[in-house]
XYZ file of C-alpha atoms in Angstrom:
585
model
C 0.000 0.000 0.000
C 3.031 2.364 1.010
C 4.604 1.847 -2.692
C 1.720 2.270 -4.177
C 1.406 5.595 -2.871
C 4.975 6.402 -3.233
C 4.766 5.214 -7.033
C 1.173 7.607 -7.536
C 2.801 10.336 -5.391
C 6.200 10.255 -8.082
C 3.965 10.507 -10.775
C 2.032 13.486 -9.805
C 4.943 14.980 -9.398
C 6.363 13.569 -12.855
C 3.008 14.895 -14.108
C 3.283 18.407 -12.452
C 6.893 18.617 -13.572
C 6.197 17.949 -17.032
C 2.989 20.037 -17.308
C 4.970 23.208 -15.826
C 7.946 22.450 -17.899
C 5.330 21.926 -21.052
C 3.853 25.430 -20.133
C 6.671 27.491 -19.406
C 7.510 26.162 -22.903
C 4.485 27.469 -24.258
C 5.265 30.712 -22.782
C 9.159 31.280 -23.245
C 11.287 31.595 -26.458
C 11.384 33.286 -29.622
C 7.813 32.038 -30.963
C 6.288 32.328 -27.315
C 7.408 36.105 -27.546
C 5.910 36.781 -30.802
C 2.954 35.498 -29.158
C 3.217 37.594 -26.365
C 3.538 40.934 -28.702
C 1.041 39.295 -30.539
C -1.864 39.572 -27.239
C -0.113 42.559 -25.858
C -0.427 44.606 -29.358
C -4.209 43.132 -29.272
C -4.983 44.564 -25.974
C -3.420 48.048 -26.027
C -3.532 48.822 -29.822
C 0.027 49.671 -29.622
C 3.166 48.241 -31.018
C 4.916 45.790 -28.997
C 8.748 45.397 -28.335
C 9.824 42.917 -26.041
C 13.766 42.660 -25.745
C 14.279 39.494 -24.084
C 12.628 36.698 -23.900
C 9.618 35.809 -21.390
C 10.474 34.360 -18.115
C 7.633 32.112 -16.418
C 6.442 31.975 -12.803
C 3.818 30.296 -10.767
C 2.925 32.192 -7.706
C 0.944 33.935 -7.167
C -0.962 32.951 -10.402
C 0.865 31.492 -13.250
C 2.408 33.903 -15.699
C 5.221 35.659 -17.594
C 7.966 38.176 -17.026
C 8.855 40.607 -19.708
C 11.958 42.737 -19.767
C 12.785 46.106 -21.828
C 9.437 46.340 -22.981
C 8.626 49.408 -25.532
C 5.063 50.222 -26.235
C 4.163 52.715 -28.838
C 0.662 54.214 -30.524
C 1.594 57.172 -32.307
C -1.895 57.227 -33.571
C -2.763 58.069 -30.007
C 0.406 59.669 -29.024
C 1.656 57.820 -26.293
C 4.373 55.323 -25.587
C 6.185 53.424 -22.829
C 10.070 52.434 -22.751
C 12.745 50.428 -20.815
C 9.420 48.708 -18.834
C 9.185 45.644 -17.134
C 5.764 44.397 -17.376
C 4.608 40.861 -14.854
C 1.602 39.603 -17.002
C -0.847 37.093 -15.408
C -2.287 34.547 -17.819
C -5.492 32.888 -17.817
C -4.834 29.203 -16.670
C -7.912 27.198 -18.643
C -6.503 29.254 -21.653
C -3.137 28.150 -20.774
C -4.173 24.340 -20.120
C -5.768 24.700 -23.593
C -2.308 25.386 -25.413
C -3.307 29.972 -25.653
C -1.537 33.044 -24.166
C -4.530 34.738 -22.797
C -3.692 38.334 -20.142
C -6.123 38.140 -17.181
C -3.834 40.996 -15.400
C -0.821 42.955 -16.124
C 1.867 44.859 -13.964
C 3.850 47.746 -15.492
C 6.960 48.283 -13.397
C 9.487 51.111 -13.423
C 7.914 52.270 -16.753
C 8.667 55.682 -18.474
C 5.684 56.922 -19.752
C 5.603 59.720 -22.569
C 2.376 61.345 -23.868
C 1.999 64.155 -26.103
C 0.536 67.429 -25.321
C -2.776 68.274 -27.231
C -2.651 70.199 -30.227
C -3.199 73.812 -30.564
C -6.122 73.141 -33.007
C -9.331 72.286 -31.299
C -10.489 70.292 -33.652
C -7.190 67.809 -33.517
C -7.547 68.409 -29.906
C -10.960 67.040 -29.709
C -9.970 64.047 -32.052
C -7.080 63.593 -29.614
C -9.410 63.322 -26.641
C -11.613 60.834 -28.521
C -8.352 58.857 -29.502
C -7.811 58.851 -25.512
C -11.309 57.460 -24.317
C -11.081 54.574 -27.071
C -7.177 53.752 -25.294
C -9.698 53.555 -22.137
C -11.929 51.248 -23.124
C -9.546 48.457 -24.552
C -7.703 49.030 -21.248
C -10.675 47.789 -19.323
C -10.569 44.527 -21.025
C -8.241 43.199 -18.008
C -7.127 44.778 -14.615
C -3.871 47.146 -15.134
C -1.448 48.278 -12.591
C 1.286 50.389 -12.633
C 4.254 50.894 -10.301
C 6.681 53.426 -10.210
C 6.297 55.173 -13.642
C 7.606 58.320 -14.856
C 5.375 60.343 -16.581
C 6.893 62.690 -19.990
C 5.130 65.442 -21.521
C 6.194 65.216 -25.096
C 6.118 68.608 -26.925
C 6.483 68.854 -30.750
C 9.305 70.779 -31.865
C 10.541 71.225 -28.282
C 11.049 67.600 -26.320
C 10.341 65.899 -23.618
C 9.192 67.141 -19.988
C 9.142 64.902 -16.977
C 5.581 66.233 -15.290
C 5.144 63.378 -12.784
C 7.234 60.777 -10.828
C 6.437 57.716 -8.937
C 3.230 57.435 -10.786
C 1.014 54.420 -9.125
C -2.332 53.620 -10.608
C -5.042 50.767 -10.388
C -7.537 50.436 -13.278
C -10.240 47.682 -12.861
C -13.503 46.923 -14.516
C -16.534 45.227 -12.250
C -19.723 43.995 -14.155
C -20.625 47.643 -15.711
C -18.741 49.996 -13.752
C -14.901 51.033 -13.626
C -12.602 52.577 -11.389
C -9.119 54.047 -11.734
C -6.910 54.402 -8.079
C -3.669 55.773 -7.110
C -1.269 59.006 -6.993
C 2.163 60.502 -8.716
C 4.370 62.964 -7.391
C 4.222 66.256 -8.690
C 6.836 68.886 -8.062
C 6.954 68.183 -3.877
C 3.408 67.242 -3.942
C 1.827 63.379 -3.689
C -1.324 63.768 -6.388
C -4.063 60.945 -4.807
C -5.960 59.880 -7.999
C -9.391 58.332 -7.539
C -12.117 58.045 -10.608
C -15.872 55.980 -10.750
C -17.156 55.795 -13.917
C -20.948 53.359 -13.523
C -21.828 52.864 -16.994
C -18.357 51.803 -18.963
C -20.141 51.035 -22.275
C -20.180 54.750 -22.518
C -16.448 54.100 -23.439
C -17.877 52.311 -26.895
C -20.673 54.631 -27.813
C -23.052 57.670 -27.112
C -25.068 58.129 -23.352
C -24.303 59.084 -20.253
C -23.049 58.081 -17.389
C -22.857 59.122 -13.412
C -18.990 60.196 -13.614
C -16.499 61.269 -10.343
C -13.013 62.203 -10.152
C -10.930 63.637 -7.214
C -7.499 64.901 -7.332
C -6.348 65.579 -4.074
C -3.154 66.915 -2.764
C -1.702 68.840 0.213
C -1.679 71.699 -1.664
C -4.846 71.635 -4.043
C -8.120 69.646 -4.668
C -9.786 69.489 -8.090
C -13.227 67.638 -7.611
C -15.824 66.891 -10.529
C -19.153 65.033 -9.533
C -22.070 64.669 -11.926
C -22.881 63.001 -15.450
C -20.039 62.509 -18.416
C -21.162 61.785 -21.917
C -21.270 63.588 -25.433
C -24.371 65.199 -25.355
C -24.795 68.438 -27.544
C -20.983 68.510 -27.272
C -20.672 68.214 -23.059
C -18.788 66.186 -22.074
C -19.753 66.389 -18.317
C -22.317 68.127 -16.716
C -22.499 68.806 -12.596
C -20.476 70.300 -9.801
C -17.060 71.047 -10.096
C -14.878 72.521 -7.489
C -11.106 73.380 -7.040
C -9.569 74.533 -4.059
C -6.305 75.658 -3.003
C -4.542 77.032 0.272
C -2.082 78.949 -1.071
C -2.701 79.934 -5.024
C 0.886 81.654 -4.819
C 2.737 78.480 -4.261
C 0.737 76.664 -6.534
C 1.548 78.742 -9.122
C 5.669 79.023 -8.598
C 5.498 75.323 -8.661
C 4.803 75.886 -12.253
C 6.814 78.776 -12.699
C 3.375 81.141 -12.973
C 5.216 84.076 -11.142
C 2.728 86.481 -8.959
C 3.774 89.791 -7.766
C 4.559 90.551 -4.202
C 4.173 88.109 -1.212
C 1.030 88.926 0.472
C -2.083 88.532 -1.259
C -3.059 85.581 -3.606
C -3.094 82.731 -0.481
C -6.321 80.702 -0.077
C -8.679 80.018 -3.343
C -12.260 78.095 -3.859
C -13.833 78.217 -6.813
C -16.858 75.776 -6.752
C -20.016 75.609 -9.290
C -22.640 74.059 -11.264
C -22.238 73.817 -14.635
C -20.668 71.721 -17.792
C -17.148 71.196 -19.671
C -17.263 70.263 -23.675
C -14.677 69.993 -25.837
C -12.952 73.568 -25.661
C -15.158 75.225 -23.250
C -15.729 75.942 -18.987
C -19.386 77.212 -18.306
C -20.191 77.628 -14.986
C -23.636 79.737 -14.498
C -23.885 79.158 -11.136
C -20.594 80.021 -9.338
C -18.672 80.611 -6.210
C -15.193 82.471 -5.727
C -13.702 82.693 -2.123
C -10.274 84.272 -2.316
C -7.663 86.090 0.234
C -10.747 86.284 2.188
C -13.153 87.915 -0.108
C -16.956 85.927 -1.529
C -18.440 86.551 -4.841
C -21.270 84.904 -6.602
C -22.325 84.793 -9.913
C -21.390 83.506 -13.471
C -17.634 82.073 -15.311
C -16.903 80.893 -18.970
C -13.984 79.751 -20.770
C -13.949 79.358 -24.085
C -11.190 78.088 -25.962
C -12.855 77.165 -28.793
C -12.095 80.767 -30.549
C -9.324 82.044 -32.093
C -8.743 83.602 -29.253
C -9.577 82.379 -25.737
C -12.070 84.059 -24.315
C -13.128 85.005 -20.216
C -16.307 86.438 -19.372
C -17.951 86.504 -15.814
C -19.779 88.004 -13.553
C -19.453 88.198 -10.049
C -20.754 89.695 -7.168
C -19.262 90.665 -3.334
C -21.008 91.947 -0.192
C -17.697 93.262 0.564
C -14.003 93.050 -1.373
C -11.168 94.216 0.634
C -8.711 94.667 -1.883
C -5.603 95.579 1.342
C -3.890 92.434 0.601
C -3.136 93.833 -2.711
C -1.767 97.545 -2.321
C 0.960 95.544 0.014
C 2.481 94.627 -3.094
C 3.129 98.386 -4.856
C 6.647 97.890 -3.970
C 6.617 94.551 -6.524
C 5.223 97.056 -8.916
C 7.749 99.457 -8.723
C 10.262 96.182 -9.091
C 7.936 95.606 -12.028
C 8.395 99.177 -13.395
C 12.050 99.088 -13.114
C 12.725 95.749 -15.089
C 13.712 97.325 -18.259
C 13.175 93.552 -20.127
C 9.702 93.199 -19.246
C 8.942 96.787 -19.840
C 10.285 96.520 -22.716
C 7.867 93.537 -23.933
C 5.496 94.554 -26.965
C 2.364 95.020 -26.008
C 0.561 93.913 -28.877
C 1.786 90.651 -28.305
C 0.533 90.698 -24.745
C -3.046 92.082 -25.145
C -3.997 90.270 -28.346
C -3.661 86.622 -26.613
C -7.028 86.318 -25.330
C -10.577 87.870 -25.104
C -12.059 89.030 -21.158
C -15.078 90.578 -20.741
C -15.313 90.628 -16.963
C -18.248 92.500 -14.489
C -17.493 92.868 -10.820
C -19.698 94.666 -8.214
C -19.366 95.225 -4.358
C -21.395 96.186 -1.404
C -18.473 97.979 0.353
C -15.245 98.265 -1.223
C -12.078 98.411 1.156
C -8.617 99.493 0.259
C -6.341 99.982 3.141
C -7.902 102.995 4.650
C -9.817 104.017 1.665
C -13.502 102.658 2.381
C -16.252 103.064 -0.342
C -19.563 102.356 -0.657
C -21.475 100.360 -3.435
C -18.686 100.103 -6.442
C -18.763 98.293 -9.624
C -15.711 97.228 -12.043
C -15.597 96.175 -15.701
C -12.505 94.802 -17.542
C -12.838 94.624 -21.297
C -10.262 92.967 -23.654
C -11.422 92.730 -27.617
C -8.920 92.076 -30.005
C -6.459 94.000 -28.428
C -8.667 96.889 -27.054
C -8.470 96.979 -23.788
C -10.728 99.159 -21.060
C -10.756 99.335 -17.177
C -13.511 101.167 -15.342
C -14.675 101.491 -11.969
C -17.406 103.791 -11.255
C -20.684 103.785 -9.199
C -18.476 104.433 -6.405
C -19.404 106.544 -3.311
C -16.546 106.616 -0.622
C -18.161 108.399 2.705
C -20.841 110.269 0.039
C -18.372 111.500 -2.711
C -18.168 110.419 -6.406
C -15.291 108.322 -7.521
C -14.676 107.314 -10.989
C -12.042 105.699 -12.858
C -11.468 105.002 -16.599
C -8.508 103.532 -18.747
C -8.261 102.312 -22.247
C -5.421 100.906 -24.306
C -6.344 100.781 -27.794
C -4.327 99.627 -31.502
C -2.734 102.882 -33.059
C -2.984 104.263 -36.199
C 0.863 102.038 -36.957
C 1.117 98.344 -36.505
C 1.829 97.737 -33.244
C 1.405 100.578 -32.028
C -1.210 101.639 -28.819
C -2.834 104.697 -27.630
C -3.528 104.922 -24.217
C -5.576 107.073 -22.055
C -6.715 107.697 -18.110
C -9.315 109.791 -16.927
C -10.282 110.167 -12.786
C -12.735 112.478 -11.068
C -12.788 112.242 -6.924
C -15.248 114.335 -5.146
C -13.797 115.962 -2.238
C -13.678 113.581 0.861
C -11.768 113.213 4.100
C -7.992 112.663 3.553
C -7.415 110.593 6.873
C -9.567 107.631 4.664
C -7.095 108.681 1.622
C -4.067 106.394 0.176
C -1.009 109.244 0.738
C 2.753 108.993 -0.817
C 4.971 108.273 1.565
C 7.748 111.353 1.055
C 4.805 113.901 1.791
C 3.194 115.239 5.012
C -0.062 113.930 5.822
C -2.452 116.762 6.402
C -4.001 115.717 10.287
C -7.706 116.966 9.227
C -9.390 118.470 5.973
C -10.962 116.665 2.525
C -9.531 116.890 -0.910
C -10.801 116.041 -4.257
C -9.617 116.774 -7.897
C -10.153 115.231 -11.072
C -7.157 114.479 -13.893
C -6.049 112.910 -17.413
C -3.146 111.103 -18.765
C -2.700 109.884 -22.274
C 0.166 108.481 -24.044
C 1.327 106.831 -27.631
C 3.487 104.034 -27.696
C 4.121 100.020 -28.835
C 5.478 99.043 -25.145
C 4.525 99.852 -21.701
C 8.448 101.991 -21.261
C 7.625 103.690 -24.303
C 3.943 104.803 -23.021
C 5.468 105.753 -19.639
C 8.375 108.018 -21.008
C 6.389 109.761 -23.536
C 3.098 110.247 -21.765
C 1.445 113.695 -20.285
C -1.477 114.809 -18.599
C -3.315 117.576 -16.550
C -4.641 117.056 -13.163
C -6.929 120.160 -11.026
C -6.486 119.284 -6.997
C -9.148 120.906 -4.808
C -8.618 120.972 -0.853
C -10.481 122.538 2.028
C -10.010 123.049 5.542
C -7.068 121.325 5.245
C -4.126 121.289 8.112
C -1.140 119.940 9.229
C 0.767 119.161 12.327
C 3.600 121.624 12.411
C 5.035 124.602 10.366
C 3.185 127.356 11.575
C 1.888 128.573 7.878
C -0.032 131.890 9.637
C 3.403 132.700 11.346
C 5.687 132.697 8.588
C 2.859 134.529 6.182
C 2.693 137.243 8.567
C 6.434 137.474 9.180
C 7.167 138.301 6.140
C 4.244 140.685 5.526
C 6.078 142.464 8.824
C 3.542 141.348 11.389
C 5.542 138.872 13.479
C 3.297 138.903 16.603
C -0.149 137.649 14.766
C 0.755 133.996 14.784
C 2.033 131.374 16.686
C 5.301 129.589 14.964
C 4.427 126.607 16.447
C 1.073 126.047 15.103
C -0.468 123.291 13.136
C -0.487 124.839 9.179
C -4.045 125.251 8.573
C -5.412 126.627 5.023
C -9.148 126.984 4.380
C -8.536 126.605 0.620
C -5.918 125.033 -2.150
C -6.819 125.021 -5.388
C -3.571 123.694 -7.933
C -3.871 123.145 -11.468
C -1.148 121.128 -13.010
C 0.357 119.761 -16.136
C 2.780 117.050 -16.343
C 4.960 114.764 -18.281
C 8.102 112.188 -17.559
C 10.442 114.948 -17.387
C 8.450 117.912 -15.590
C 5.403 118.872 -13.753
C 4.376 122.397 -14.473
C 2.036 124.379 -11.427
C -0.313 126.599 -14.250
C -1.525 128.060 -10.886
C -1.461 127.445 -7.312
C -4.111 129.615 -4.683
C -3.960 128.718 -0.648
C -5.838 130.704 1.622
C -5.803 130.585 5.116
C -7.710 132.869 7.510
C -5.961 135.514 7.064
C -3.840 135.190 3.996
C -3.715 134.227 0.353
C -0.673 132.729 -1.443
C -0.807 132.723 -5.502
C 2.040 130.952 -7.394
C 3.092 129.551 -10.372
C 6.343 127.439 -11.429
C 8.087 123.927 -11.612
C 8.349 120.646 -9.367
C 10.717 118.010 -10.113
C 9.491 115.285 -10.484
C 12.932 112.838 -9.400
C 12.545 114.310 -6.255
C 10.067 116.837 -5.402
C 12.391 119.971 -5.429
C 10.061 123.337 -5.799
C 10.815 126.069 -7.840
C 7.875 128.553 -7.990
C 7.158 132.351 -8.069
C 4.165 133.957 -6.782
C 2.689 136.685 -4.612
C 1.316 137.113 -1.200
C -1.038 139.309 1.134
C -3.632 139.475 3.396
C -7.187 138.771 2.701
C -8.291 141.608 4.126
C -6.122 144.343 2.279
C -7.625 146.151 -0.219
C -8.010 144.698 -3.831
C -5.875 147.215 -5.082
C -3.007 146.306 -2.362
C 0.144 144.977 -4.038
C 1.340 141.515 -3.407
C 4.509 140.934 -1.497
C 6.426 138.618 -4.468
C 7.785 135.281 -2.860
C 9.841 132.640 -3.987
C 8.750 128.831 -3.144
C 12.238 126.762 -2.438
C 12.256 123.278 -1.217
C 10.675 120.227 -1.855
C 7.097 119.200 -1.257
C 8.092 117.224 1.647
C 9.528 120.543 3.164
C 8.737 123.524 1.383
C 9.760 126.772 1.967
C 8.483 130.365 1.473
C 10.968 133.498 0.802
C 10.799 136.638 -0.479
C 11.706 136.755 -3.853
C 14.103 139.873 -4.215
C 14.688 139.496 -7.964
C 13.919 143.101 -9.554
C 13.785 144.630 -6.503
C 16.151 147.900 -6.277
C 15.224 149.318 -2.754
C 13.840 148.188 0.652
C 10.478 146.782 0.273
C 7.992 149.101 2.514
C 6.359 147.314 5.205
C-alpha cells in the first residue's frame, strides 16, 4: 500500500513537472514572444517590443515576465520604454495550449504622452483617440508601479511632469474605477475616478462620472454626469480649491507679484465642460478672504480664448493687494519686461469681466457700493470702476489701451474724477506730510502713444486740477511765517499746526516735468498765488508767486515770494529778484 502511494505520489509529481515544464515552454522563447507581442499589441492597440525573452512563474498565479518592454501608438500619441511588465495569464486558456492576459503589472515604466494640439479640432480628435485607449484598457485589470510620466512637446522635447506614478484600473460587471497618486513637483497627487456605466467608453449616453485629485496643496473635484451630449462632455459640480494659489503657481513657474495677497482660493459651481469650453452659471469664488457669486466661462474654442464673468461681493477688501506696490515698482524698473510689446501681450485672449461690491475696502480708503468692468477685444483693452461713493463722494475711474494708427502701435488714455472727501480715509505717498484733518478732491487725465509699456510711460502727459479745504497739518506754523514776512511777526504762533481753508492747484505734467499753471492757498488771514516747476525725481520746488492778506484792499500789491524746497519741506521766501530798494512794510 506504502509503494503504491509512493509510485502515484512520483507521478504526480512527474506529471506536475512535465505540465509546468510543457507550459513554461508554451510561454518562453522566440515564438512564445511573438505570441506575447502578438496579445499585448491586441490589448493596447500599440506596437509591442519585447527585448528578451519571457520568463515564467507560478505564484501567485501562473504567468510571464517581460523585460525592456517598448510600447508605442503614435496614432494616439503615447508610448512606454525600458518597462518591465509581470503579465498574469489565464490558466484554462493556458491548459488549452493559448496566451490569454487576465492581469498585467507595469513596473518602473517611463511613460511619454503628447501634449494636445493647438487646433481644437485635432484636440478634440485627440481626446476621442484617448477614451477609445480607455476602453480596450478595461478589457483586463492594469497596474502600474513606479512610472515616470513625460510630456512630449512637438518641436521642443520631452518634460518629466510626474514621478512615482502608481495607478489601479479595474472593470466590475458595468462599472470602472481608476486608483492611485504621482508625485508632482513636492506634492503626492491621490488619484481616484468611478465611472458606472463603462459602455459609454464604446458609444453615445451618459453616465454618473467622479473624479478627485487631491493633494496637500490643491483639490480638483468633478461630480455629476459625463457623456457627449450636444458637445458636453460632463455636466455637474465642479470645485477646485487651493490654500495657497501663490505656491501653486511658482510650482509651475506662474510668477505672482509681491508676497502677500493671492493665499487661499475656492472656486466651486454648477455647470458643464465640452470639448474647448468651462461654463459655470452658477458660481462661487472665495479668495484672500473675499466671496463673490455669480457667473464664469472659458472658451477656448475661438481664435482667441475668451473670459467672461460676472461676479458679485457683499464686501471686497482689496488691502492684501496695495501691500504689493513695492513689486510694482520692481515691475516698473525691469527694463526687459517693460520693454515687452504690447501687442503681443493684449492680443492673446478675449475678457469681458463685471465685478460689483457692497463695500469696497482698500487699506484705509472705504467706499460704498462700487462696480468694475474689464474689457479685452482684439487687443482693445478698457478698465472702469465707477458707481463708487466713498463716505458720500463720487469716484470714478477710466482707462483704455487701444491699436494705433501704426502696426503695433497703442494709444492709451486715463481719466479720474474724486469728489472731495476726508484725507485721513485717503491712500497718501509716503515722502509727503499727511495733512491731520481736511478733505480733498480733484479730477485728472493722462494719455500716451506708444508700442510698449516703457515707451507709453516716457512719452506720456497729462493735466490734473487738486481741490482741498479746511485742510491742516501738524507743524510749520503757515499763519506765522505769512505774517512774518508781511512784517507782522506777533499775529501767529510759529508753532502752530499749518491750517489753510482753501488750495486750489492746477497742473500739467509729463516724464520729465510737472508744471504748477496756478497754485491759490488761503488761510484765515492770507492768500498765497504761485506759479512754477516741481521736479518730479525728487520733489524739489521752484515757484514764483505773490502774497497778502485777505483783508487788504483789492488794489493792495502783493509781497512777491519765492517757493524753495521740496514738497516734503517747502519753503516760502521773499523773492528779491527786480527789486532795487527796501520793500515798505
Amino acid at each position: 500500500m506504502r509503494k503504491r502511494l509512493l509510485t502515484a505520489a512520483l507521478a504526480l509529481v512527474i506529471a506536475l513537472a512535465t505540465a509546468i515544464a510543457l507550459l513554461a515552454a508554451l510561454v518562453t522563447g522566440e515564438s512564445a514572444r511573438v505570441r506575447v507581442e502578438a496579445e499585448l499589441s491586441r490589448w493596447l492597440g500599440a506596437r509591442v517590443e519585447i527585448g528578451s525573452e519571457p520568463g515564467f512563474f507560478l505564484r501567485p498565479a501562473p504567468g510571464i515576465r517581460l523585460v525592456d518592454v517598448n510600447l508605442e501608438n503614435s496614432r494616439e500619441g503615447w508610448a512606454v520604454r525600458d518597462a518591465r511588465l509581470m503579465v498574469d495569464l489565464d490558466i484554462v486558456a493556458l491548459l488549452l495550449g493559448e496566451v490569454r492576459i487576465s492581469s498585467a503589472t507595469l513596473e518602473d515604466a517611463r511613460i511619454s504622452v503628447a501634449s494636445l494640439p493647438a487646433d481644437v479640432d485635432e484636440a478634440v480628435s485627440s481626446a476621442e483617440s484617448t477614451v477609445a485607449s480607455v476602453a480596450r484598457l478595461l478589457a483586463h485589470p492594469l497596474r502600474i508601479d513606479r512610472a515616470t510620466l513625460v510630456l512630449a512637446r512637438r518641436g521642443v522635447g520631452e518634460e518629466v511632469i510626474a514621478r512615482d506614478l502608481s495607478l489601479r484600473l479595474s472593470a466590475s460587471g458595468t462599472s470602472a474605477n481608476l486608483r492611485g497618486a504621482l508625485r508632482v513637483a513636492d506634492q503626492t497627487v491621490e488619484i481616484n475616478v468611478a465611472l458606472r456605466d463603462r459602455s459609454l467608453l464604446a458609444g453615445e449616453g451618459k453616465s454618473p462620472f467622479s473624479l478627485s485629485l487631491a493633494s496637500q496643496l490643491a483639490t480638483l473635484r468633478l461630480d455629476g454626469e459625463i457623456g457627449r451630449v450636444n458637445k458636453t462632455w460632463f455636466g455637474g459640480t465642479i470645485e477646485f480649491q487651493t490654500s495657497d494659489l501663490r505656491g501653486l503657481g511658482a510650482r509651475f513657474d506662474w510668477a505672482m507679484p509681491g508676497e502677500a495677497a493671492f493665499g487661499a482660493l475656492l472656486m466651486r459651481g454648477t455647470g458643464e465642460i465640452s470639448s474647448a469650453a468651462l461654463s459655470l452659471p452658477q458660481a462661487r469664488i472665495e479668495f484672500d478672504g473675499n466671496v463673490g457669486d455669480g457667473s464664469l466661462a472659458l472658451d477656448l474654442g475661438r481664435s482667441r480664448p475668451r473670459l467672461e464673468g460676472t461676479l458679485a461681493f457683499e464686501t471686497f477688501d482689496a488691502s492684501a493687494y496695495l501691500a504689493e506696490v513695492d513689486d510694482v515698482s520692481a515691475l516698473l524698473r525691469d527694463e526687459a519686461r517693460m520693454g515687452d510689446p504690447l501687442a503681443g501681450l493684449l492680443q492673446t485672449m478675449d475678457i469681458d469681466l463685471r465685478l460689483s461690491t457692497g463695500r469696497l475696502a482698500a487699506g484705509t480708503l472705504v467706499a460704498g457700493p462700487s462696480a468694475a468692468s474689464i474689457l479685452l477685444r482684439e487687443g482693445d483693452l478698457s478698465l472702469d470702476l465707477g458707481e463708487t461713493q466713498p463716505d458720500g463722494g463720487q469716484f470714478d475711474l477710466a482707462a483704455r489701451l487701444k491699436p494705433g494708427g501704426e502696426a503695433g502701435d497703442y494709444m492709451a488714455s486715463v481719466s479720474l474724477v474724486a469728489d472731495p472727501r476726508p484725507v485721513a480715509a485717503l491712500p497718501w505717498p509716503d515722502p509727503l506730510p499727511r495733512p491731520t484733518a481736511g478733505v480733498l478732491g480733484g479730477r485728472g487725465a493722462w494719455k500716451s502713444t506708444g508700442r510698449t509699456l516703457s515707451e507709453l510711460l516716457s512719452r506720456g502727459s497729462g493735466e490734473a486740477r487738486l481741490s482741498g479745504r479746511d485742510l491742516a497739518f501738524g507743524s510749520g506754523g503757515a499763519e506765522a511765517v505769512f505774517a512774518g514776512l508781511l512784517g507782522r511777526t506777533d499775529a501767529a504762533d510759529a508753532q502752530a499746526p499749518s491750517r489753510f481753508a482753501s488750495v486750489e492747484a492746477s497742473l500739467s505734467f509729463a516724464p520729465e516735468r510737472i508744471e504748477v499753471t496756478a497754485l491759490e492757498a488761503e488761510t484765515e488771514a492770507h492768500r498765497l498765488e504761485a506759479t512754477g516747476r516741481i521736479a518730479p525725481e525728487n520733489g524739489a520746488l521752484s515757484l514764483r508767486g505773490g502774497l497778502r492778506a485777505r483783508k487788504a484792499a483789492g488794489d493792495a500789491p502783493s509781497l512777491p515770494v519765492l517757493l524753495r524746497g521740496t514738497l516734503a519741506h517747502p519753503l516760502v521766501v521773499p523773492d528779491l529778484t527786480n527789486m532795487s530798494e527796501r520793500p515798505g512794510r
